[in-house]
GROMACS .gro file of C-alpha atoms in nm:
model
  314
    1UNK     CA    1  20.675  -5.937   4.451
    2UNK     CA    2  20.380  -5.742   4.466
    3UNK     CA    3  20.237  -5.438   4.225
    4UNK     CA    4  20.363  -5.173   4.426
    5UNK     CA    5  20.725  -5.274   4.500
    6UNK     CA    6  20.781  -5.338   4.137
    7UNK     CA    7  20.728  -4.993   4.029
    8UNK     CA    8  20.892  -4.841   4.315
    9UNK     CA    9  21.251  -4.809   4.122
   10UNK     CA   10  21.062  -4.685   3.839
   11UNK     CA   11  20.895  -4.397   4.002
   12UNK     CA   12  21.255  -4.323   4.194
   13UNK     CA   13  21.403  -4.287   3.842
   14UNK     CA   14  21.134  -4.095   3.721
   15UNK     CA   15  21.227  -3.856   4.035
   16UNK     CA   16  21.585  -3.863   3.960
   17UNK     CA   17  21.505  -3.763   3.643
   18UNK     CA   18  21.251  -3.451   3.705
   19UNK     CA   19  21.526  -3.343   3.992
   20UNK     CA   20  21.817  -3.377   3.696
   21UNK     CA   21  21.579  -3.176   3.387
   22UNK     CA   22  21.491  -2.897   3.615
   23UNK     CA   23  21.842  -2.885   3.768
   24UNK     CA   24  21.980  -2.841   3.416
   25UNK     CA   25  21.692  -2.601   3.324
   26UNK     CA   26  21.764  -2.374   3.624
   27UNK     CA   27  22.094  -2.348   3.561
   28UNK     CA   28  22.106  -2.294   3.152
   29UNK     CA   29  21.761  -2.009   3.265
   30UNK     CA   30  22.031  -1.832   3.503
   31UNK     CA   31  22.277  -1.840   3.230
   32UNK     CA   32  22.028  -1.691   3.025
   33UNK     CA   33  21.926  -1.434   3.283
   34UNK     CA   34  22.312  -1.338   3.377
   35UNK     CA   35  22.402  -1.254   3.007
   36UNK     CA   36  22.022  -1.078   2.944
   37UNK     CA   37  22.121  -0.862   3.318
   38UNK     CA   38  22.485  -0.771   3.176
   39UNK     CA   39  22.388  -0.657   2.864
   40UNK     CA   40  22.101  -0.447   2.979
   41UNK     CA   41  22.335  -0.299   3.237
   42UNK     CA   42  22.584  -0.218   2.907
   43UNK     CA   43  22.339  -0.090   2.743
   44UNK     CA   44  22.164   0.118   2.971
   45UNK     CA   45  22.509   0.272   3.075
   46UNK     CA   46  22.601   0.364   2.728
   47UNK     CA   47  22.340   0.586   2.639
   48UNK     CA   48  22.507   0.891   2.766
   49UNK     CA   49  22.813   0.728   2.615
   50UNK     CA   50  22.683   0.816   2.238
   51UNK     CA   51  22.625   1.213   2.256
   52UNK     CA   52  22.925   1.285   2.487
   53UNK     CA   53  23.109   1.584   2.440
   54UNK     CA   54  23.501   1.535   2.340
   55UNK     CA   55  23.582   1.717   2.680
   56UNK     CA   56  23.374   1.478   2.847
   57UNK     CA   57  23.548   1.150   2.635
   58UNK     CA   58  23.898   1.287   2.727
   59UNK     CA   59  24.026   1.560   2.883
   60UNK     CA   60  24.236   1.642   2.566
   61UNK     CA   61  23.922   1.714   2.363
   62UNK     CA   62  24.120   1.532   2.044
   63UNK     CA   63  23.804   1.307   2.013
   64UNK     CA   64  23.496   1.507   1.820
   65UNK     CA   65  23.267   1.193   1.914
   66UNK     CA   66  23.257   0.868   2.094
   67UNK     CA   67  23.337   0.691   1.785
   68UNK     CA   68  23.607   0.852   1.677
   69UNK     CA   69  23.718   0.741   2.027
   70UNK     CA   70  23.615   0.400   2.018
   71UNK     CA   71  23.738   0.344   1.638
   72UNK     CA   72  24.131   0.274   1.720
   73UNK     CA   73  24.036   0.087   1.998
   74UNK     CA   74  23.841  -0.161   1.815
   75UNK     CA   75  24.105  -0.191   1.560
   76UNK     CA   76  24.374  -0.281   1.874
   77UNK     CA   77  24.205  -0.511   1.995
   78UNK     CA   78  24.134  -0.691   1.656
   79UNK     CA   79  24.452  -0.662   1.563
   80UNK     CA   80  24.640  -0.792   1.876
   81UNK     CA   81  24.386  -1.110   1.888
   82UNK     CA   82  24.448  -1.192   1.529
   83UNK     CA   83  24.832  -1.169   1.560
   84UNK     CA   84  24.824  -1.412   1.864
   85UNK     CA   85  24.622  -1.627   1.693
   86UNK     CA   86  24.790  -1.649   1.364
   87UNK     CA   87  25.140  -1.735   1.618
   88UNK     CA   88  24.913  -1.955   1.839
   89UNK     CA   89  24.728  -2.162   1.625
   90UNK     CA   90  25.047  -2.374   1.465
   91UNK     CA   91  25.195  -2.429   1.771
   92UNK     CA   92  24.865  -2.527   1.953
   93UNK     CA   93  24.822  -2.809   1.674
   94UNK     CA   94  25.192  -2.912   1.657
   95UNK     CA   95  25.183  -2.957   2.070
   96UNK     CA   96  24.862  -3.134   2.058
   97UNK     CA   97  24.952  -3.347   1.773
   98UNK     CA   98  25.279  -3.461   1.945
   99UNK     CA   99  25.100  -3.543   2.292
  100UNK     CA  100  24.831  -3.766   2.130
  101UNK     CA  101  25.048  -3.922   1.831
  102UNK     CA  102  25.405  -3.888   1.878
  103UNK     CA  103  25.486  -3.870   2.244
  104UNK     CA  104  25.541  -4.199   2.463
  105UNK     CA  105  25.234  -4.263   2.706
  106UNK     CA  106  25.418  -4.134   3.034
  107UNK     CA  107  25.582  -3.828   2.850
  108UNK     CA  108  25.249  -3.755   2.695
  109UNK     CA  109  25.067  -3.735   3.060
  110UNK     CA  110  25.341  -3.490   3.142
  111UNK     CA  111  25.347  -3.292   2.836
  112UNK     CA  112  24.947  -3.296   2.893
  113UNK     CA  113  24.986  -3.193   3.285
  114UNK     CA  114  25.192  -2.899   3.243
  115UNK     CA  115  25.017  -2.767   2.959
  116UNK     CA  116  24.696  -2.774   3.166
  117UNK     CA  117  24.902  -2.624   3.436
  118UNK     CA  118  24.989  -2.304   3.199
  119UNK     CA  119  24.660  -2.235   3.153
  120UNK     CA  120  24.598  -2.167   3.503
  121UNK     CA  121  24.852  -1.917   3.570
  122UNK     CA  122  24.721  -1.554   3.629
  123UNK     CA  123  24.749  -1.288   3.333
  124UNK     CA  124  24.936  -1.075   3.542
  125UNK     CA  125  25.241  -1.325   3.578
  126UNK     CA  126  25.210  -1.355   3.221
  127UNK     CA  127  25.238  -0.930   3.178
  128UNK     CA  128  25.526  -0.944   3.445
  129UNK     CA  129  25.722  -1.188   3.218
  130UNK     CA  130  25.606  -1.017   2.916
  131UNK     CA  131  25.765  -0.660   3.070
  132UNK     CA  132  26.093  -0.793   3.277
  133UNK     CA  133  26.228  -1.122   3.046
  134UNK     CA  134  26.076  -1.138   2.731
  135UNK     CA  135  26.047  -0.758   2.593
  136UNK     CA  136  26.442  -0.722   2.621
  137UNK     CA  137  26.490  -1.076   2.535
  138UNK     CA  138  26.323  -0.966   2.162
  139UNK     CA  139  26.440  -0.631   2.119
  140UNK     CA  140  26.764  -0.735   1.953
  141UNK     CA  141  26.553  -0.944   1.706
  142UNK     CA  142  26.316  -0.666   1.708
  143UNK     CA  143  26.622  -0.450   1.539
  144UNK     CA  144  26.767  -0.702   1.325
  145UNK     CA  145  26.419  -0.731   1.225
  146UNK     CA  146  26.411  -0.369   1.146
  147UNK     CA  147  26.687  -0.347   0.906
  148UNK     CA  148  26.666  -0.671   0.749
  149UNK     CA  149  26.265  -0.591   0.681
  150UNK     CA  150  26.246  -0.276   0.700
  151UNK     CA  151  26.118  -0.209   0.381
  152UNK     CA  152  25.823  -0.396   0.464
  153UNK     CA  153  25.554  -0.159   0.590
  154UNK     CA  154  25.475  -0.379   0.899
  155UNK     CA  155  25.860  -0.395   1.032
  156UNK     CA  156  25.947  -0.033   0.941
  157UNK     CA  157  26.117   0.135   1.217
  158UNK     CA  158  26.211   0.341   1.424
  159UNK     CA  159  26.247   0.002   1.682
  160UNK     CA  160  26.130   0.078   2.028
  161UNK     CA  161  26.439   0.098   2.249
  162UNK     CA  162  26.229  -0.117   2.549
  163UNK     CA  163  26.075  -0.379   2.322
  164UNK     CA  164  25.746  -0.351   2.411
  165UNK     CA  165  25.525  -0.344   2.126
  166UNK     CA  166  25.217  -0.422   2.021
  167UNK     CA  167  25.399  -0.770   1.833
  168UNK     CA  168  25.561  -0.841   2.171
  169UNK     CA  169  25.202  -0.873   2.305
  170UNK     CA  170  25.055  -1.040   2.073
  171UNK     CA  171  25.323  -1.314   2.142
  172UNK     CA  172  25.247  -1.300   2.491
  173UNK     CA  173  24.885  -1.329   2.416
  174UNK     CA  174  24.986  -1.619   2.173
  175UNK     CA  175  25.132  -1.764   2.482
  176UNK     CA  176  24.820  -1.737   2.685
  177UNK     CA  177  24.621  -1.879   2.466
  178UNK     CA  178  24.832  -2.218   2.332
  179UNK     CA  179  24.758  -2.368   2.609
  180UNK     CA  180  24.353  -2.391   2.562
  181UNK     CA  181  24.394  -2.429   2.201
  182UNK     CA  182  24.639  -2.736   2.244
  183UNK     CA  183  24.432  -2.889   2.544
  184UNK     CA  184  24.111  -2.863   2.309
  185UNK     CA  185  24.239  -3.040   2.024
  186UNK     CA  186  24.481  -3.284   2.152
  187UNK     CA  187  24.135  -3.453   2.317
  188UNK     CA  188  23.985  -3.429   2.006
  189UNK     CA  189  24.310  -3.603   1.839
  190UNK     CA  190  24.270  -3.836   2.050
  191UNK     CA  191  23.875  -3.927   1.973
  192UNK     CA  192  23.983  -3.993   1.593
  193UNK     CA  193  23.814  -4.328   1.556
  194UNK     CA  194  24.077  -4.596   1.571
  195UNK     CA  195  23.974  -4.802   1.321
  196UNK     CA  196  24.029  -4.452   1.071
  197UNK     CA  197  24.387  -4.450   1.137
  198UNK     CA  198  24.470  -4.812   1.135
  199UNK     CA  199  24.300  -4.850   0.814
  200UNK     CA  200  24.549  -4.581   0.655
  201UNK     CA  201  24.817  -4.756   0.826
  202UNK     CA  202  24.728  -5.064   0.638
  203UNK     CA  203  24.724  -4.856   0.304
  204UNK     CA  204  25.074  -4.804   0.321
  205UNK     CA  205  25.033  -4.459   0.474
  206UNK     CA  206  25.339  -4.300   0.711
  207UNK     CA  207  25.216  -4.201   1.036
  208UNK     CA  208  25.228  -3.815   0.913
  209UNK     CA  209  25.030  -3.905   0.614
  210UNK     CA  210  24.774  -4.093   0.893
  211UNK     CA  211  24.767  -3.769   1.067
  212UNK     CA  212  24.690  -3.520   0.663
  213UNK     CA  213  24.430  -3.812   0.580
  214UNK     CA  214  24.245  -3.940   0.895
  215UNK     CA  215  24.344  -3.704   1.214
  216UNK     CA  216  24.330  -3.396   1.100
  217UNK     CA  217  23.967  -3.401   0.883
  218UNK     CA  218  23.808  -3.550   1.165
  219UNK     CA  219  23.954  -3.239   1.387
  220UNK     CA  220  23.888  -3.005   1.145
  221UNK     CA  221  23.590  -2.828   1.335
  222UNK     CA  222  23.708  -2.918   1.691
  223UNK     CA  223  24.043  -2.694   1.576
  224UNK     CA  224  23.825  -2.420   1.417
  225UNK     CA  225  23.591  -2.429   1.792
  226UNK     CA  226  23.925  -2.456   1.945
  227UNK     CA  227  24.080  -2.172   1.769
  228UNK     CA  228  23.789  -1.939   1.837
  229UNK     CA  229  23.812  -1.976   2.215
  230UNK     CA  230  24.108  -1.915   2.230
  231UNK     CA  231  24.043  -1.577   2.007
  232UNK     CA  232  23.759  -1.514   2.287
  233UNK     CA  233  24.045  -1.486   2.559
  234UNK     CA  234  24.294  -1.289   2.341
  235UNK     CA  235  24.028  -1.050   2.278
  236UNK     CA  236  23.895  -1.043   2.677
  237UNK     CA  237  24.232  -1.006   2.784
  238UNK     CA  238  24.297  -0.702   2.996
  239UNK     CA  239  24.641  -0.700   3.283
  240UNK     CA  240  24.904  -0.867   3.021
  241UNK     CA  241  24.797  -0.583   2.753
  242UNK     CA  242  24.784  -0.326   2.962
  243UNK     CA  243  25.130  -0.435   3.190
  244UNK     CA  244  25.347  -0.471   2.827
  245UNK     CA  245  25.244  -0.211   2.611
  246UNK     CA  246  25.278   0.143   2.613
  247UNK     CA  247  24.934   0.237   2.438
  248UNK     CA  248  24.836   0.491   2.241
  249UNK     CA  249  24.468   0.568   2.138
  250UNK     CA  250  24.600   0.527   1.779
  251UNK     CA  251  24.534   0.290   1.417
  252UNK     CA  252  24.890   0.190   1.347
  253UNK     CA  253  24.936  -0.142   1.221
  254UNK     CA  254  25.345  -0.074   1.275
  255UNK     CA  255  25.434  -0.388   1.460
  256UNK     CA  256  25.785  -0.288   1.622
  257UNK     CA  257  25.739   0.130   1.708
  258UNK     CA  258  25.738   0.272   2.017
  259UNK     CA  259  25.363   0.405   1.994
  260UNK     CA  260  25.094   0.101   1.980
  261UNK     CA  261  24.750   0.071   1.961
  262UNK     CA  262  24.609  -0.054   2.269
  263UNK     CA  263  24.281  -0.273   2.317
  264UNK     CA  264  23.961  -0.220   2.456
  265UNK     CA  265  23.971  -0.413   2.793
  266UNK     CA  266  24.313  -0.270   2.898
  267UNK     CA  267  24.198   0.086   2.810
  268UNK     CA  268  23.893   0.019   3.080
  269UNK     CA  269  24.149  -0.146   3.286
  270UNK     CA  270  24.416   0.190   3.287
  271UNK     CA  271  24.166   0.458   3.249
  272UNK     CA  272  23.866   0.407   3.461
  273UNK     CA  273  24.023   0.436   3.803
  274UNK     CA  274  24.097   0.845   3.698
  275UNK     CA  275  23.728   0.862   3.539
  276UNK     CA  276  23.413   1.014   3.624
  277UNK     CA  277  23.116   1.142   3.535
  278UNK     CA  278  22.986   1.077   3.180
  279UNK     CA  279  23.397   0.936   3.097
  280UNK     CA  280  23.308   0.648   3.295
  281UNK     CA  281  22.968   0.593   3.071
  282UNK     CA  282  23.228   0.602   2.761
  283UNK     CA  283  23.445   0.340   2.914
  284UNK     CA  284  23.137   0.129   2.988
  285UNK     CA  285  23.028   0.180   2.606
  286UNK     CA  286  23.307   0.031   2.518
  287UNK     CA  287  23.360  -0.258   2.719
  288UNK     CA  288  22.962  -0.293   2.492
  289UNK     CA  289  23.149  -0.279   2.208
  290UNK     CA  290  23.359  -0.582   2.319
  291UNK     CA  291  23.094  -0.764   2.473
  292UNK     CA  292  22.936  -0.721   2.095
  293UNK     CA  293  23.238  -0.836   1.946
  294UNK     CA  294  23.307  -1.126   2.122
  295UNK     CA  295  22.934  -1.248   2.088
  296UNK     CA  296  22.954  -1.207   1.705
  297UNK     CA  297  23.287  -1.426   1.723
  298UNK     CA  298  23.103  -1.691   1.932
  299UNK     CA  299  22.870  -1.709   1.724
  300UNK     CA  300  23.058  -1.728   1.392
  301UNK     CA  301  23.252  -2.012   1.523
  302UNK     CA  302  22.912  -2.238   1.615
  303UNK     CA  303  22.801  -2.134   1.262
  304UNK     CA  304  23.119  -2.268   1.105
  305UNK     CA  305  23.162  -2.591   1.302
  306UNK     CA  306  22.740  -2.678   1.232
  307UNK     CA  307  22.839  -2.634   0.885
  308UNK     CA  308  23.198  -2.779   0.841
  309UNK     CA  309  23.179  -3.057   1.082
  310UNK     CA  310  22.805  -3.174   1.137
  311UNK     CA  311  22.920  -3.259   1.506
  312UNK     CA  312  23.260  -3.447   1.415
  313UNK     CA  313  23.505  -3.396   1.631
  314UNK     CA  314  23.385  -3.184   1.892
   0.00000   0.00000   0.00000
């Protein structure tokens, strides 16, 4: 075998490799240049956004400024995501847990197949349902709720006659959203090192006391990455909002009246086809606001899982 055929594979690797490395460069550079191109376009559209008139920010002139504006719709939107998560969260780790620990092997692969299937179904599906089955499916509960509660400040009444309320879609956002936050941490259930949860075993441990002592540490910062995606798509969320709620540029933090706050995507999504003129700028400045917000959540959750999990897990 001569000189020259011997370092042929080498140099073919070396290839593959240069080819791979600039393939991933390109495409993490566009990434870069996407995000850079979006938020300049935000940005640039905004300007006009921040000295508007309060004819020009509605035609009701209630608004002295954009921020007054911009204010209630910020608190929606935080407030909705939150709710779903703090209903989504439980049942996202219950579901995962039971697919990876509990479940028989060909349930499991069910169980796993139709949650992945959930998450594929369109938003507006999920605002149909939320509207035609699940708002007057509640209400009654919504009521009961009412006078049982109803000296908690939350639950206080009057109920909304239709059921939809801002609670009713934050449990339709919760329902969005389980299925990303279960897929995500039933595989990282599933990479708890086996030797971890057969050594509790051998301790004398319960399976459940397995899970508290060797599953659920090693998850810990998988569920928190988890948990924040999933926050990312509550907050995004625009068709389901918009279709079940009947919003109301308003802070209320009443979870079963008639008037709601609404959120910042499904305010762009009802208002800008009647808008012109520097009103669309003001929609635009808020979808900046979002953009903002859901950057700063991003990058919380990174922050958290470097310094919870040093890389465990996820």
């Amino acid at each position: 075998m001569t000189a020259s055929t011997a370092s042929a594979p080498r140099s073919v690797r070396r290839l593959g490799d240069r080819v791979f490395s600039g393939a991933a460069l390109t495409g993490g550079l566009i990434i870069l240049v996407a995000l850079a191109a979006v938020a300049i376009f935000l940005v640039a559209q905004s300007i006009p956004a921040i000295g508007a008139r309060s004819t020009d920010i509605d035609s009701t002139g209630q608004y002295p400024n954009f921020w007054a504006y911009v204010g209630p719709l910020v608190f929606g939107t935080i407030w909705a995501a939150l709710l779903a998560l703090i209903f989504a969260v439980p049942f996202s780790i219950a579901i995962a847990l039971f697919i990876s620990h509990y479940a028989p092997r060909r349930l499991a692969r069910g169980l796993g197949a139709v949650i992945d299937l959930l998450a594929a179904i369109p938003s507006v599906v999920y605002g149909a349902w939320g509207i035609f089955v699940f708002a007057p499916f509640v209400q009654p509960f919504y009521s009961f709720l009412s006078d049982t509660l109803g000296w908690f400040p939350l639950f206080a009444g009057p109920v909304s006659p239709t059921g939809r309320t801002i609670l009713t879609a934050a449990l339709v956002l919760a329902v969005m959203v389980i299925p990303i936050i279960t897929s995500l941490s039933r595989e990282i259930f599933l990479q708890t090192p086996r030797l971890n949860e057969e050594a509790a075993l051998a301790l004398g441990a319960t399976r459940w006391e397995m899970i508290r002592i060797a599953v659920l540490p090693f998850g810990r910062s998988g569920i928190v990455a988890a948990s924040m995606l999933g926050l990312g798509r509550a907050l995004g969320e625009t068709f389901a909002v918009a279709l079940v709620l009947s919003p109301s540029v308003i802070v209320s933090a009443f979870l079963l009246k008639s008037e709601n706050p609404t959120t910042i995507a499904a305010n762009i999504a009802l208002q800008f086809p009647d808008s012109y003129g520097t009103a669309v700028n003001v929609l635009i400045a808020t979808g900046l606001i979002l953009f903002v917000i859901t950057f700063v959540v991003n990058a919380a959750s990174r922050a958290i899982v470097g310094r919870r999990g040093g890389g465990k897990g996820i």
